[in-house]
Amino acid sequence: GAVVSQHPSWVICKSGTSVKIECRSLDFQATTMFWYRQFPKQSLMLMATSNEGSKATYEQGVEKDKFLINHASLTLSTLTVTSAHPEDSSFYICSATTSGLFTGELFFGEGSRLTVL
Amino acid sequence: DAKTTQPNSMESNEEEPVHLPCNHSTISGTDYIHWYRQLPSQGPEYVIHGLTSNVNNRMASLAIAEDRKSSTLILHRATLRDAAVYYCILMRGGSNYKLTFGKGTLLTVNP
């Protein structure tokens, strides 16, 4: 089946620094990618939807200047957490789909665990 | 978006069938019923989806009530690897495939 890969799997950074997380679709062209955040023992919360070549659409309450999303190609989307603080520590998960061959299944990455010290 | 209601947790024994219920009384005619599961420290994994008819695949079966206000995910023989949080999610047909996750059901499988 289709594979979505995230990198890095985990990252530790100092407060005030920026961190970039990559999401790649390995064997299909992802026209749409989604970014989620998950705090411990909570459900996934959708942060934004990105379509290749256009600006991301952010969910209410998500700061677009803090969570920069770029979807410059059909196989890569990046999430940059700018000026990270301890409260940004979370599990970040991407998912991807292609509008041309949607079979009802969305493909998720393995997740990236961010710890901000 | 139409909401779903699931029990917070369920427990089963290995090699026994598991029936995971989901209520979605405000479902609309174009909403598909999707099930995903999430193992600890991993991204969600697709399980199954359906619209009106019952569905079977290699992982599970999905039984959909005639009025579509509820559905049941059936794992025919639970294994320890099936221990996960199971999410029942409605996705509107023709939408941009956005999934809104609820709290899901934490399934514990006893050896």
mmCIF file with all atom_site columns, C-alpha atoms in Angstrom:
data_model
loop_
_atom_site.group_PDB
_atom_site.id
_atom_site.type_symbol
_atom_site.label_atom_id
_atom_site.label_alt_id
_atom_site.label_comp_id
_atom_site.label_asym_id
_atom_site.label_entity_id
_atom_site.label_seq_id
_atom_site.pdbx_PDB_ins_code
_atom_site.Cartn_x
_atom_site.Cartn_y
_atom_site.Cartn_z
_atom_site.occupancy
_atom_site.B_iso_or_equiv
_atom_site.pdbx_formal_charge
_atom_site.auth_seq_id
_atom_site.auth_comp_id
_atom_site.auth_asym_id
_atom_site.auth_atom_id
_atom_site.pdbx_PDB_model_num
ATOM 1   C CA . GLY A 1 1   ? 0.000   0.000   0.000  1.00 0.00 ? 1   GLY A CA 1
ATOM 2   C CA . ALA A 1 2   ? 0.896   3.636   -0.193 1.00 0.00 ? 2   ALA A CA 1
ATOM 3   C CA . VAL A 1 3   ? 3.490   4.874   2.230  1.00 0.00 ? 3   VAL A CA 1
ATOM 4   C CA . VAL A 1 4   ? 3.871   8.201   3.954  1.00 0.00 ? 4   VAL A CA 1
ATOM 5   C CA . SER A 1 5   ? 7.091   8.855   5.794  1.00 0.00 ? 5   SER A CA 1
ATOM 6   C CA . GLN A 1 6   ? 7.946   11.533  8.335  1.00 0.00 ? 6   GLN A CA 1
ATOM 7   C CA . HIS A 1 7   ? 11.342  12.788  9.378  1.00 0.00 ? 7   HIS A CA 1
ATOM 8   C CA . PRO A 1 8   ? 12.604  13.117  11.989 1.00 0.00 ? 8   PRO A CA 1
ATOM 9   C CA . SER A 1 9   ? 10.826  10.552  14.161 1.00 0.00 ? 9   SER A CA 1
ATOM 10  C CA . TRP A 1 10  ? 11.758  12.512  17.220 1.00 0.00 ? 10  TRP A CA 1
ATOM 11  C CA . VAL A 1 11  ? 13.519  15.765  17.896 1.00 0.00 ? 11  VAL A CA 1
ATOM 12  C CA . ILE A 1 12  ? 14.605  17.645  20.995 1.00 0.00 ? 12  ILE A CA 1
ATOM 13  C CA . CYS A 1 13  ? 15.283  21.348  20.736 1.00 0.00 ? 13  CYS A CA 1
ATOM 14  C CA . LYS A 1 14  ? 15.881  24.341  22.931 1.00 0.00 ? 14  LYS A CA 1
ATOM 15  C CA . SER A 1 15  ? 13.200  26.891  23.584 1.00 0.00 ? 15  SER A CA 1
ATOM 16  C CA . GLY A 1 16  ? 13.240  29.674  21.004 1.00 0.00 ? 16  GLY A CA 1
ATOM 17  C CA . THR A 1 17  ? 14.631  27.613  18.155 1.00 0.00 ? 17  THR A CA 1
ATOM 18  C CA . SER A 1 18  ? 12.770  26.490  15.036 1.00 0.00 ? 18  SER A CA 1
ATOM 19  C CA . VAL A 1 19  ? 12.200  22.903  14.032 1.00 0.00 ? 19  VAL A CA 1
ATOM 20  C CA . LYS A 1 20  ? 11.271  21.532  10.622 1.00 0.00 ? 20  LYS A CA 1
ATOM 21  C CA . ILE A 1 21  ? 9.381   18.258  10.159 1.00 0.00 ? 21  ILE A CA 1
ATOM 22  C CA . GLU A 1 22  ? 9.135   16.652  6.736  1.00 0.00 ? 22  GLU A CA 1
ATOM 23  C CA . CYS A 1 23  ? 6.306   14.527  5.390  1.00 0.00 ? 23  CYS A CA 1
ATOM 24  C CA . ARG A 1 24  ? 6.886   12.578  2.190  1.00 0.00 ? 24  ARG A CA 1
ATOM 25  C CA . SER A 1 25  ? 4.621   10.401  0.102  1.00 0.00 ? 25  SER A CA 1
ATOM 26  C CA . LEU A 1 26  ? 6.896   7.651   -1.152 1.00 0.00 ? 26  LEU A CA 1
ATOM 27  C CA . ASP A 1 27  ? 4.944   6.021   -3.936 1.00 0.00 ? 27  ASP A CA 1
ATOM 28  C CA . PHE A 1 28  ? 2.155   8.373   -4.903 1.00 0.00 ? 28  PHE A CA 1
ATOM 29  C CA . GLN A 1 29  ? 1.591   12.028  -5.617 1.00 0.00 ? 29  GLN A CA 1
ATOM 30  C CA . ALA A 1 30  ? -0.054  13.681  -2.667 1.00 0.00 ? 30  ALA A CA 1
ATOM 31  C CA . THR A 1 31  ? -2.246  16.502  -3.853 1.00 0.00 ? 31  THR A CA 1
ATOM 32  C CA . THR A 1 32  ? -3.477  17.116  -0.316 1.00 0.00 ? 32  THR A CA 1
ATOM 33  C CA . MET A 1 33  ? -1.660  16.721  2.981  1.00 0.00 ? 33  MET A CA 1
ATOM 34  C CA . PHE A 1 34  ? -2.946  17.224  6.483  1.00 0.00 ? 34  PHE A CA 1
ATOM 35  C CA . TRP A 1 35  ? -1.026  18.062  9.649  1.00 0.00 ? 35  TRP A CA 1
ATOM 36  C CA . TYR A 1 36  ? -2.247  16.928  13.056 1.00 0.00 ? 36  TYR A CA 1
ATOM 37  C CA . ARG A 1 37  ? -1.020  17.461  16.581 1.00 0.00 ? 37  ARG A CA 1
ATOM 38  C CA . GLN A 1 38  ? -1.586  15.029  19.426 1.00 0.00 ? 38  GLN A CA 1
ATOM 39  C CA . PHE A 1 39  ? -0.919  15.692  23.095 1.00 0.00 ? 39  PHE A CA 1
ATOM 40  C CA . PRO A 1 40  ? -0.440  12.766  25.509 1.00 0.00 ? 40  PRO A CA 1
ATOM 41  C CA . LYS A 1 41  ? -3.587  10.727  26.081 1.00 0.00 ? 41  LYS A CA 1
ATOM 42  C CA . GLN A 1 42  ? -5.579  12.960  23.755 1.00 0.00 ? 42  GLN A CA 1
ATOM 43  C CA . SER A 1 43  ? -6.947  12.544  20.278 1.00 0.00 ? 43  SER A CA 1
ATOM 44  C CA . LEU A 1 44  ? -5.499  13.941  17.083 1.00 0.00 ? 44  LEU A CA 1
ATOM 45  C CA . MET A 1 45  ? -6.275  17.571  16.414 1.00 0.00 ? 45  MET A CA 1
ATOM 46  C CA . LEU A 1 46  ? -6.190  18.820  12.846 1.00 0.00 ? 46  LEU A CA 1
ATOM 47  C CA . MET A 1 47  ? -3.925  21.817  12.463 1.00 0.00 ? 47  MET A CA 1
ATOM 48  C CA . ALA A 1 48  ? -4.025  22.547  8.752  1.00 0.00 ? 48  ALA A CA 1
ATOM 49  C CA . THR A 1 49  ? -4.728  21.289  5.275  1.00 0.00 ? 49  THR A CA 1
ATOM 50  C CA . SER A 1 50  ? -2.256  21.901  2.501  1.00 0.00 ? 50  SER A CA 1
ATOM 51  C CA . ASN A 1 51  ? -2.727  21.496  -1.213 1.00 0.00 ? 51  ASN A CA 1
ATOM 52  C CA . GLU A 1 52  ? 0.267   21.328  -3.486 1.00 0.00 ? 52  GLU A CA 1
ATOM 53  C CA . GLY A 1 53  ? 1.262   24.723  -4.801 1.00 0.00 ? 53  GLY A CA 1
ATOM 54  C CA . SER A 1 54  ? -1.124  26.763  -2.687 1.00 0.00 ? 54  SER A CA 1
ATOM 55  C CA . LYS A 1 55  ? -1.244  28.230  0.791  1.00 0.00 ? 55  LYS A CA 1
ATOM 56  C CA . ALA A 1 56  ? -2.265  26.003  3.656  1.00 0.00 ? 56  ALA A CA 1
ATOM 57  C CA . THR A 1 57  ? -5.675  26.342  5.270  1.00 0.00 ? 57  THR A CA 1
ATOM 58  C CA . TYR A 1 58  ? -5.347  26.500  9.036  1.00 0.00 ? 58  TYR A CA 1
ATOM 59  C CA . GLU A 1 59  ? -7.926  25.357  11.551 1.00 0.00 ? 59  GLU A CA 1
ATOM 60  C CA . GLN A 1 60  ? -9.341  27.854  13.978 1.00 0.00 ? 60  GLN A CA 1
ATOM 61  C CA . GLY A 1 61  ? -6.966  28.631  16.806 1.00 0.00 ? 61  GLY A CA 1
ATOM 62  C CA . VAL A 1 62  ? -3.822  27.464  15.011 1.00 0.00 ? 62  VAL A CA 1
ATOM 63  C CA . GLU A 1 63  ? -1.288  30.250  14.508 1.00 0.00 ? 63  GLU A CA 1
ATOM 64  C CA . LYS A 1 64  ? -0.192  30.306  10.892 1.00 0.00 ? 64  LYS A CA 1
ATOM 65  C CA . ASP A 1 65  ? 2.888   32.370  11.665 1.00 0.00 ? 65  ASP A CA 1
ATOM 66  C CA . LYS A 1 66  ? 4.039   29.889  14.255 1.00 0.00 ? 66  LYS A CA 1
ATOM 67  C CA . PHE A 1 67  ? 3.339   26.700  12.326 1.00 0.00 ? 67  PHE A CA 1
ATOM 68  C CA . LEU A 1 68  ? 4.621   27.286  8.803  1.00 0.00 ? 68  LEU A CA 1
ATOM 69  C CA . ILE A 1 69  ? 3.477   24.736  6.269  1.00 0.00 ? 69  ILE A CA 1
ATOM 70  C CA . ASN A 1 70  ? 4.970   24.373  2.826  1.00 0.00 ? 70  ASN A CA 1
ATOM 71  C CA . HIS A 1 71  ? 3.705   21.934  0.204  1.00 0.00 ? 71  HIS A CA 1
ATOM 72  C CA . ALA A 1 72  ? 5.984   22.785  -2.664 1.00 0.00 ? 72  ALA A CA 1
ATOM 73  C CA . SER A 1 73  ? 5.883   19.444  -4.447 1.00 0.00 ? 73  SER A CA 1
ATOM 74  C CA . LEU A 1 74  ? 3.515   16.543  -4.875 1.00 0.00 ? 74  LEU A CA 1
ATOM 75  C CA . THR A 1 75  ? 5.602   14.352  -2.620 1.00 0.00 ? 75  THR A CA 1
ATOM 76  C CA . LEU A 1 76  ? 6.759   16.672  0.148  1.00 0.00 ? 76  LEU A CA 1
ATOM 77  C CA . SER A 1 77  ? 5.147   18.872  2.760  1.00 0.00 ? 77  SER A CA 1
ATOM 78  C CA . THR A 1 78  ? 7.018   20.484  5.623  1.00 0.00 ? 78  THR A CA 1
ATOM 79  C CA . LEU A 1 79  ? 5.864   21.821  8.977  1.00 0.00 ? 79  LEU A CA 1
ATOM 80  C CA . THR A 1 80  ? 8.136   24.323  10.670 1.00 0.00 ? 80  THR A CA 1
ATOM 81  C CA . VAL A 1 81  ? 7.496   25.125  14.309 1.00 0.00 ? 81  VAL A CA 1
ATOM 82  C CA . THR A 1 82  ? 8.985   28.580  14.742 1.00 0.00 ? 82  THR A CA 1
ATOM 83  C CA . SER A 1 83  ? 10.317  29.879  18.045 1.00 0.00 ? 83  SER A CA 1
ATOM 84  C CA . ALA A 1 84  ? 9.304   26.666  19.751 1.00 0.00 ? 84  ALA A CA 1
ATOM 85  C CA . HIS A 1 85  ? 8.344   26.675  23.416 1.00 0.00 ? 85  HIS A CA 1
ATOM 86  C CA . PRO A 1 86  ? 7.761   23.813  25.853 1.00 0.00 ? 86  PRO A CA 1
ATOM 87  C CA . GLU A 1 87  ? 3.999   23.978  25.261 1.00 0.00 ? 87  GLU A CA 1
ATOM 88  C CA . ASP A 1 88  ? 4.654   23.079  21.610 1.00 0.00 ? 88  ASP A CA 1
ATOM 89  C CA . SER A 1 89  ? 6.000   19.713  22.729 1.00 0.00 ? 89  SER A CA 1
ATOM 90  C CA . SER A 1 90  ? 3.707   17.204  21.073 1.00 0.00 ? 90  SER A CA 1
ATOM 91  C CA . PHE A 1 91  ? 3.365   14.360  18.596 1.00 0.00 ? 91  PHE A CA 1
ATOM 92  C CA . TYR A 1 92  ? 2.978   15.774  15.087 1.00 0.00 ? 92  TYR A CA 1
ATOM 93  C CA . ILE A 1 93  ? 1.425   13.542  12.438 1.00 0.00 ? 93  ILE A CA 1
ATOM 94  C CA . CYS A 1 94  ? 0.866   14.096  8.742  1.00 0.00 ? 94  CYS A CA 1
ATOM 95  C CA . SER A 1 95  ? -1.468  12.346  6.361  1.00 0.00 ? 95  SER A CA 1
ATOM 96  C CA . ALA A 1 96  ? -1.727  12.434  2.626  1.00 0.00 ? 96  ALA A CA 1
ATOM 97  C CA . THR A 1 97  ? -4.101  11.599  -0.152 1.00 0.00 ? 97  THR A CA 1
ATOM 98  C CA . THR A 1 98  ? -4.365  11.970  -3.864 1.00 0.00 ? 98  THR A CA 1
ATOM 99  C CA . SER A 1 99  ? -7.540  13.236  -5.380 1.00 0.00 ? 99  SER A CA 1
ATOM 100 C CA . GLY A 1 100 ? -7.152  11.204  -8.515 1.00 0.00 ? 100 GLY A CA 1
ATOM 101 C CA . LEU A 1 101 ? -7.175  7.774   -6.951 1.00 0.00 ? 101 LEU A CA 1
ATOM 102 C CA . PHE A 1 102 ? -8.992  8.239   -3.667 1.00 0.00 ? 102 PHE A CA 1
ATOM 103 C CA . THR A 1 103 ? -10.105 4.853   -2.434 1.00 0.00 ? 103 THR A CA 1
ATOM 104 C CA . GLY A 1 104 ? -11.443 5.988   0.912  1.00 0.00 ? 104 GLY A CA 1
ATOM 105 C CA . GLU A 1 105 ? -8.160  5.435   2.661  1.00 0.00 ? 105 GLU A CA 1
ATOM 106 C CA . LEU A 1 106 ? -5.975  8.210   3.995  1.00 0.00 ? 106 LEU A CA 1
ATOM 107 C CA . PHE A 1 107 ? -2.319  7.401   4.580  1.00 0.00 ? 107 PHE A CA 1
ATOM 108 C CA . PHE A 1 108 ? -0.615  8.577   7.740  1.00 0.00 ? 108 PHE A CA 1
ATOM 109 C CA . GLY A 1 109 ? 3.006   9.058   8.589  1.00 0.00 ? 109 GLY A CA 1
ATOM 110 C CA . GLU A 1 110 ? 4.630   7.477   11.609 1.00 0.00 ? 110 GLU A CA 1
ATOM 111 C CA . GLY A 1 111 ? 4.544   10.720  13.526 1.00 0.00 ? 111 GLY A CA 1
ATOM 112 C CA . SER A 1 112 ? 7.263   13.037  14.826 1.00 0.00 ? 112 SER A CA 1
ATOM 113 C CA . ARG A 1 113 ? 7.678   13.586  18.522 1.00 0.00 ? 113 ARG A CA 1
ATOM 114 C CA . LEU A 1 114 ? 8.870   17.089  19.404 1.00 0.00 ? 114 LEU A CA 1
ATOM 115 C CA . THR A 1 115 ? 10.246  17.904  22.828 1.00 0.00 ? 115 THR A CA 1
ATOM 116 C CA . VAL A 1 116 ? 11.093  21.505  23.559 1.00 0.00 ? 116 VAL A CA 1
ATOM 117 C CA . LEU A 1 117 ? 13.316  22.075  26.541 1.00 0.00 ? 117 LEU A CA 1
ATOM 118 C CA . ASP B 2 1   ? -19.715 17.941  10.956 1.00 0.00 ? 1   ASP B CA 1
ATOM 119 C CA . ALA B 2 2   ? -21.756 15.011  12.235 1.00 0.00 ? 2   ALA B CA 1
ATOM 120 C CA . LYS B 2 3   ? -20.332 13.576  15.445 1.00 0.00 ? 3   LYS B CA 1
ATOM 121 C CA . THR B 2 4   ? -19.723 10.017  16.556 1.00 0.00 ? 4   THR B CA 1
ATOM 122 C CA . THR B 2 5   ? -19.982 8.487   20.013 1.00 0.00 ? 5   THR B CA 1
ATOM 123 C CA . GLN B 2 6   ? -17.852 5.542   21.099 1.00 0.00 ? 6   GLN B CA 1
ATOM 124 C CA . PRO B 2 7   ? -17.201 3.859   24.438 1.00 0.00 ? 7   PRO B CA 1
ATOM 125 C CA . ASN B 2 8   ? -14.014 5.104   26.056 1.00 0.00 ? 8   ASN B CA 1
ATOM 126 C CA . SER B 2 9   ? -12.596 1.626   26.466 1.00 0.00 ? 9   SER B CA 1
ATOM 127 C CA . MET B 2 10  ? -13.259 -2.044  25.819 1.00 0.00 ? 10  MET B CA 1
ATOM 128 C CA . GLU B 2 11  ? -11.536 -5.228  26.765 1.00 0.00 ? 11  GLU B CA 1
ATOM 129 C CA . SER B 2 12  ? -11.340 -8.558  25.010 1.00 0.00 ? 12  SER B CA 1
ATOM 130 C CA . ASN B 2 13  ? -9.465  -11.820 25.140 1.00 0.00 ? 13  ASN B CA 1
ATOM 131 C CA . GLU B 2 14  ? -7.032  -13.017 22.555 1.00 0.00 ? 14  GLU B CA 1
ATOM 132 C CA . GLU B 2 15  ? -8.520  -15.028 19.684 1.00 0.00 ? 15  GLU B CA 1
ATOM 133 C CA . GLU B 2 16  ? -12.053 -13.963 20.551 1.00 0.00 ? 16  GLU B CA 1
ATOM 134 C CA . PRO B 2 17  ? -14.217 -11.699 18.372 1.00 0.00 ? 17  PRO B CA 1
ATOM 135 C CA . VAL B 2 18  ? -14.505 -8.039  19.272 1.00 0.00 ? 18  VAL B CA 1
ATOM 136 C CA . HIS B 2 19  ? -17.426 -5.769  18.438 1.00 0.00 ? 19  HIS B CA 1
ATOM 137 C CA . LEU B 2 20  ? -16.635 -2.077  18.665 1.00 0.00 ? 20  LEU B CA 1
ATOM 138 C CA . PRO B 2 21  ? -19.763 0.084   18.522 1.00 0.00 ? 21  PRO B CA 1
ATOM 139 C CA . CYS B 2 22  ? -20.172 3.594   17.165 1.00 0.00 ? 22  CYS B CA 1
ATOM 140 C CA . ASN B 2 23  ? -23.218 5.836   17.246 1.00 0.00 ? 23  ASN B CA 1
ATOM 141 C CA . HIS B 2 24  ? -23.688 8.537   14.645 1.00 0.00 ? 24  HIS B CA 1
ATOM 142 C CA . SER B 2 25  ? -27.308 9.583   14.923 1.00 0.00 ? 25  SER B CA 1
ATOM 143 C CA . THR B 2 26  ? -26.846 12.829  12.965 1.00 0.00 ? 26  THR B CA 1
ATOM 144 C CA . ILE B 2 27  ? -25.187 11.194  9.972  1.00 0.00 ? 27  ILE B CA 1
ATOM 145 C CA . SER B 2 28  ? -26.140 12.649  6.608  1.00 0.00 ? 28  SER B CA 1
ATOM 146 C CA . GLY B 2 29  ? -26.817 10.748  3.413  1.00 0.00 ? 29  GLY B CA 1
ATOM 147 C CA . THR B 2 30  ? -23.425 11.498  1.900  1.00 0.00 ? 30  THR B CA 1
ATOM 148 C CA . ASP B 2 31  ? -21.331 10.681  4.991  1.00 0.00 ? 31  ASP B CA 1
ATOM 149 C CA . TYR B 2 32  ? -19.037 7.701   4.748  1.00 0.00 ? 32  TYR B CA 1
ATOM 150 C CA . ILE B 2 33  ? -18.245 5.784   7.947  1.00 0.00 ? 33  ILE B CA 1
ATOM 151 C CA . HIS B 2 34  ? -14.506 5.348   8.402  1.00 0.00 ? 34  HIS B CA 1
ATOM 152 C CA . TRP B 2 35  ? -12.560 3.416   10.994 1.00 0.00 ? 35  TRP B CA 1
ATOM 153 C CA . TYR B 2 36  ? -8.938  4.026   11.813 1.00 0.00 ? 36  TYR B CA 1
ATOM 154 C CA . ARG B 2 37  ? -6.812  2.678   14.606 1.00 0.00 ? 37  ARG B CA 1
ATOM 155 C CA . GLN B 2 38  ? -3.735  4.024   16.321 1.00 0.00 ? 38  GLN B CA 1
ATOM 156 C CA . LEU B 2 39  ? -1.158  1.892   18.021 1.00 0.00 ? 39  LEU B CA 1
ATOM 157 C CA . PRO B 2 40  ? 0.937   3.516   20.746 1.00 0.00 ? 40  PRO B CA 1
ATOM 158 C CA . SER B 2 41  ? 3.376   6.135   19.457 1.00 0.00 ? 41  SER B CA 1
ATOM 159 C CA . GLN B 2 42  ? 2.379   5.588   15.829 1.00 0.00 ? 42  GLN B CA 1
ATOM 160 C CA . GLY B 2 43  ? 0.286   7.387   13.259 1.00 0.00 ? 43  GLY B CA 1
ATOM 161 C CA . PRO B 2 44  ? -3.258  6.164   12.618 1.00 0.00 ? 44  PRO B CA 1
ATOM 162 C CA . GLU B 2 45  ? -3.839  3.222   10.303 1.00 0.00 ? 45  GLU B CA 1
ATOM 163 C CA . TYR B 2 46  ? -6.826  2.762   8.020  1.00 0.00 ? 46  TYR B CA 1
ATOM 164 C CA . VAL B 2 47  ? -9.050  -0.165  8.959  1.00 0.00 ? 47  VAL B CA 1
ATOM 165 C CA . ILE B 2 48  ? -12.191 -0.036  6.868  1.00 0.00 ? 48  ILE B CA 1
ATOM 166 C CA . HIS B 2 49  ? -14.907 2.253   5.557  1.00 0.00 ? 49  HIS B CA 1
ATOM 167 C CA . GLY B 2 50  ? -18.431 1.984   4.194  1.00 0.00 ? 50  GLY B CA 1
ATOM 168 C CA . LEU B 2 51  ? -21.498 3.919   3.174  1.00 0.00 ? 51  LEU B CA 1
ATOM 169 C CA . THR B 2 52  ? -24.610 1.742   3.452  1.00 0.00 ? 52  THR B CA 1
ATOM 170 C CA . SER B 2 53  ? -23.762 -1.906  2.956  1.00 0.00 ? 53  SER B CA 1
ATOM 171 C CA . ASN B 2 54  ? -21.728 -4.072  5.277  1.00 0.00 ? 54  ASN B CA 1
ATOM 172 C CA . VAL B 2 55  ? -18.064 -4.334  4.275  1.00 0.00 ? 55  VAL B CA 1
ATOM 173 C CA . ASN B 2 56  ? -15.388 -6.940  4.777  1.00 0.00 ? 56  ASN B CA 1
ATOM 174 C CA . ASN B 2 57  ? -11.649 -6.762  4.282  1.00 0.00 ? 57  ASN B CA 1
ATOM 175 C CA . ARG B 2 58  ? -8.622  -8.630  5.508  1.00 0.00 ? 58  ARG B CA 1
ATOM 176 C CA . MET B 2 59  ? -8.487  -6.638  8.728  1.00 0.00 ? 59  MET B CA 1
ATOM 177 C CA . ALA B 2 60  ? -12.091 -6.425  9.849  1.00 0.00 ? 60  ALA B CA 1
ATOM 178 C CA . SER B 2 61  ? -15.775 -6.260  9.017  1.00 0.00 ? 61  SER B CA 1
ATOM 179 C CA . LEU B 2 62  ? -18.020 -3.232  9.227  1.00 0.00 ? 62  LEU B CA 1
ATOM 180 C CA . ALA B 2 63  ? -21.674 -3.731  10.023 1.00 0.00 ? 63  ALA B CA 1
ATOM 181 C CA . ILE B 2 64  ? -23.832 -0.693  9.304  1.00 0.00 ? 64  ILE B CA 1
ATOM 182 C CA . ALA B 2 65  ? -27.330 -0.362  10.751 1.00 0.00 ? 65  ALA B CA 1
ATOM 183 C CA . GLU B 2 66  ? -30.152 -0.060  8.281  1.00 0.00 ? 66  GLU B CA 1
ATOM 184 C CA . ASP B 2 67  ? -30.902 3.519   9.389  1.00 0.00 ? 67  ASP B CA 1
ATOM 185 C CA . ARG B 2 68  ? -27.136 4.240   9.344  1.00 0.00 ? 68  ARG B CA 1
ATOM 186 C CA . LYS B 2 69  ? -27.312 5.800   12.794 1.00 0.00 ? 69  LYS B CA 1
ATOM 187 C CA . SER B 2 70  ? -24.887 3.288   14.195 1.00 0.00 ? 70  SER B CA 1
ATOM 188 C CA . SER B 2 71  ? -22.186 0.902   13.042 1.00 0.00 ? 71  SER B CA 1
ATOM 189 C CA . THR B 2 72  ? -20.025 -1.833  14.508 1.00 0.00 ? 72  THR B CA 1
ATOM 190 C CA . LEU B 2 73  ? -16.447 -2.680  13.722 1.00 0.00 ? 73  LEU B CA 1
ATOM 191 C CA . ILE B 2 74  ? -15.858 -6.399  14.058 1.00 0.00 ? 74  ILE B CA 1
ATOM 192 C CA . LEU B 2 75  ? -12.455 -7.937  14.628 1.00 0.00 ? 75  LEU B CA 1
ATOM 193 C CA . HIS B 2 76  ? -13.059 -11.630 14.075 1.00 0.00 ? 76  HIS B CA 1
ATOM 194 C CA . ARG B 2 77  ? -10.170 -12.929 16.163 1.00 0.00 ? 77  ARG B CA 1
ATOM 195 C CA . ALA B 2 78  ? -8.429  -10.398 18.330 1.00 0.00 ? 78  ALA B CA 1
ATOM 196 C CA . THR B 2 79  ? -4.674  -10.611 18.682 1.00 0.00 ? 79  THR B CA 1
ATOM 197 C CA . LEU B 2 80  ? -2.364  -8.750  21.030 1.00 0.00 ? 80  LEU B CA 1
ATOM 198 C CA . ARG B 2 81  ? -1.343  -6.586  18.062 1.00 0.00 ? 81  ARG B CA 1
ATOM 199 C CA . ASP B 2 82  ? -4.924  -5.340  17.772 1.00 0.00 ? 82  ASP B CA 1
ATOM 200 C CA . ALA B 2 83  ? -4.585  -3.438  21.049 1.00 0.00 ? 83  ALA B CA 1
ATOM 201 C CA . ALA B 2 84  ? -5.005  0.168   19.974 1.00 0.00 ? 84  ALA B CA 1
ATOM 202 C CA . VAL B 2 85  ? -7.304  3.180   20.009 1.00 0.00 ? 85  VAL B CA 1
ATOM 203 C CA . TYR B 2 86  ? -10.033 2.715   17.406 1.00 0.00 ? 86  TYR B CA 1
ATOM 204 C CA . TYR B 2 87  ? -11.595 5.799   15.866 1.00 0.00 ? 87  TYR B CA 1
ATOM 205 C CA . CYS B 2 88  ? -14.965 5.903   14.139 1.00 0.00 ? 88  CYS B CA 1
ATOM 206 C CA . ILE B 2 89  ? -15.085 8.957   11.872 1.00 0.00 ? 89  ILE B CA 1
ATOM 207 C CA . LEU B 2 90  ? -17.584 10.339  9.396  1.00 0.00 ? 90  LEU B CA 1
ATOM 208 C CA . MET B 2 91  ? -16.275 11.749  6.133  1.00 0.00 ? 91  MET B CA 1
ATOM 209 C CA . ARG B 2 92  ? -18.551 13.615  3.789  1.00 0.00 ? 92  ARG B CA 1
ATOM 210 C CA . GLY B 2 93  ? -18.506 12.341  0.238  1.00 0.00 ? 93  GLY B CA 1
ATOM 211 C CA . GLY B 2 94  ? -16.994 14.832  -2.177 1.00 0.00 ? 94  GLY B CA 1
ATOM 212 C CA . SER B 2 95  ? -15.237 16.626  0.637  1.00 0.00 ? 95  SER B CA 1
ATOM 213 C CA . ASN B 2 96  ? -11.545 17.336  0.792  1.00 0.00 ? 96  ASN B CA 1
ATOM 214 C CA . TYR B 2 97  ? -10.978 14.112  2.750  1.00 0.00 ? 97  TYR B CA 1
ATOM 215 C CA . LYS B 2 98  ? -10.525 15.909  6.048  1.00 0.00 ? 98  LYS B CA 1
ATOM 216 C CA . LEU B 2 99  ? -10.856 13.576  9.050  1.00 0.00 ? 99  LEU B CA 1
ATOM 217 C CA . THR B 2 100 ? -11.964 14.900  12.421 1.00 0.00 ? 100 THR B CA 1
ATOM 218 C CA . PHE B 2 101 ? -10.894 12.519  15.162 1.00 0.00 ? 101 PHE B CA 1
ATOM 219 C CA . GLY B 2 102 ? -12.948 11.997  18.313 1.00 0.00 ? 102 GLY B CA 1
ATOM 220 C CA . LYS B 2 103 ? -11.675 10.311  21.443 1.00 0.00 ? 103 LYS B CA 1
ATOM 221 C CA . GLY B 2 104 ? -12.007 6.776   20.109 1.00 0.00 ? 104 GLY B CA 1
ATOM 222 C CA . THR B 2 105 ? -12.182 3.484   21.977 1.00 0.00 ? 105 THR B CA 1
ATOM 223 C CA . LEU B 2 106 ? -9.125  2.094   23.699 1.00 0.00 ? 106 LEU B CA 1
ATOM 224 C CA . LEU B 2 107 ? -9.141  -1.649  23.061 1.00 0.00 ? 107 LEU B CA 1
ATOM 225 C CA . THR B 2 108 ? -7.221  -3.835  25.473 1.00 0.00 ? 108 THR B CA 1
ATOM 226 C CA . VAL B 2 109 ? -6.570  -7.431  24.446 1.00 0.00 ? 109 VAL B CA 1
ATOM 227 C CA . ASN B 2 110 ? -5.827  -9.900  27.206 1.00 0.00 ? 110 ASN B CA 1
ATOM 228 C CA . PRO B 2 111 ? -3.586  -12.894 26.514 1.00 0.00 ? 111 PRO B CA 1
#
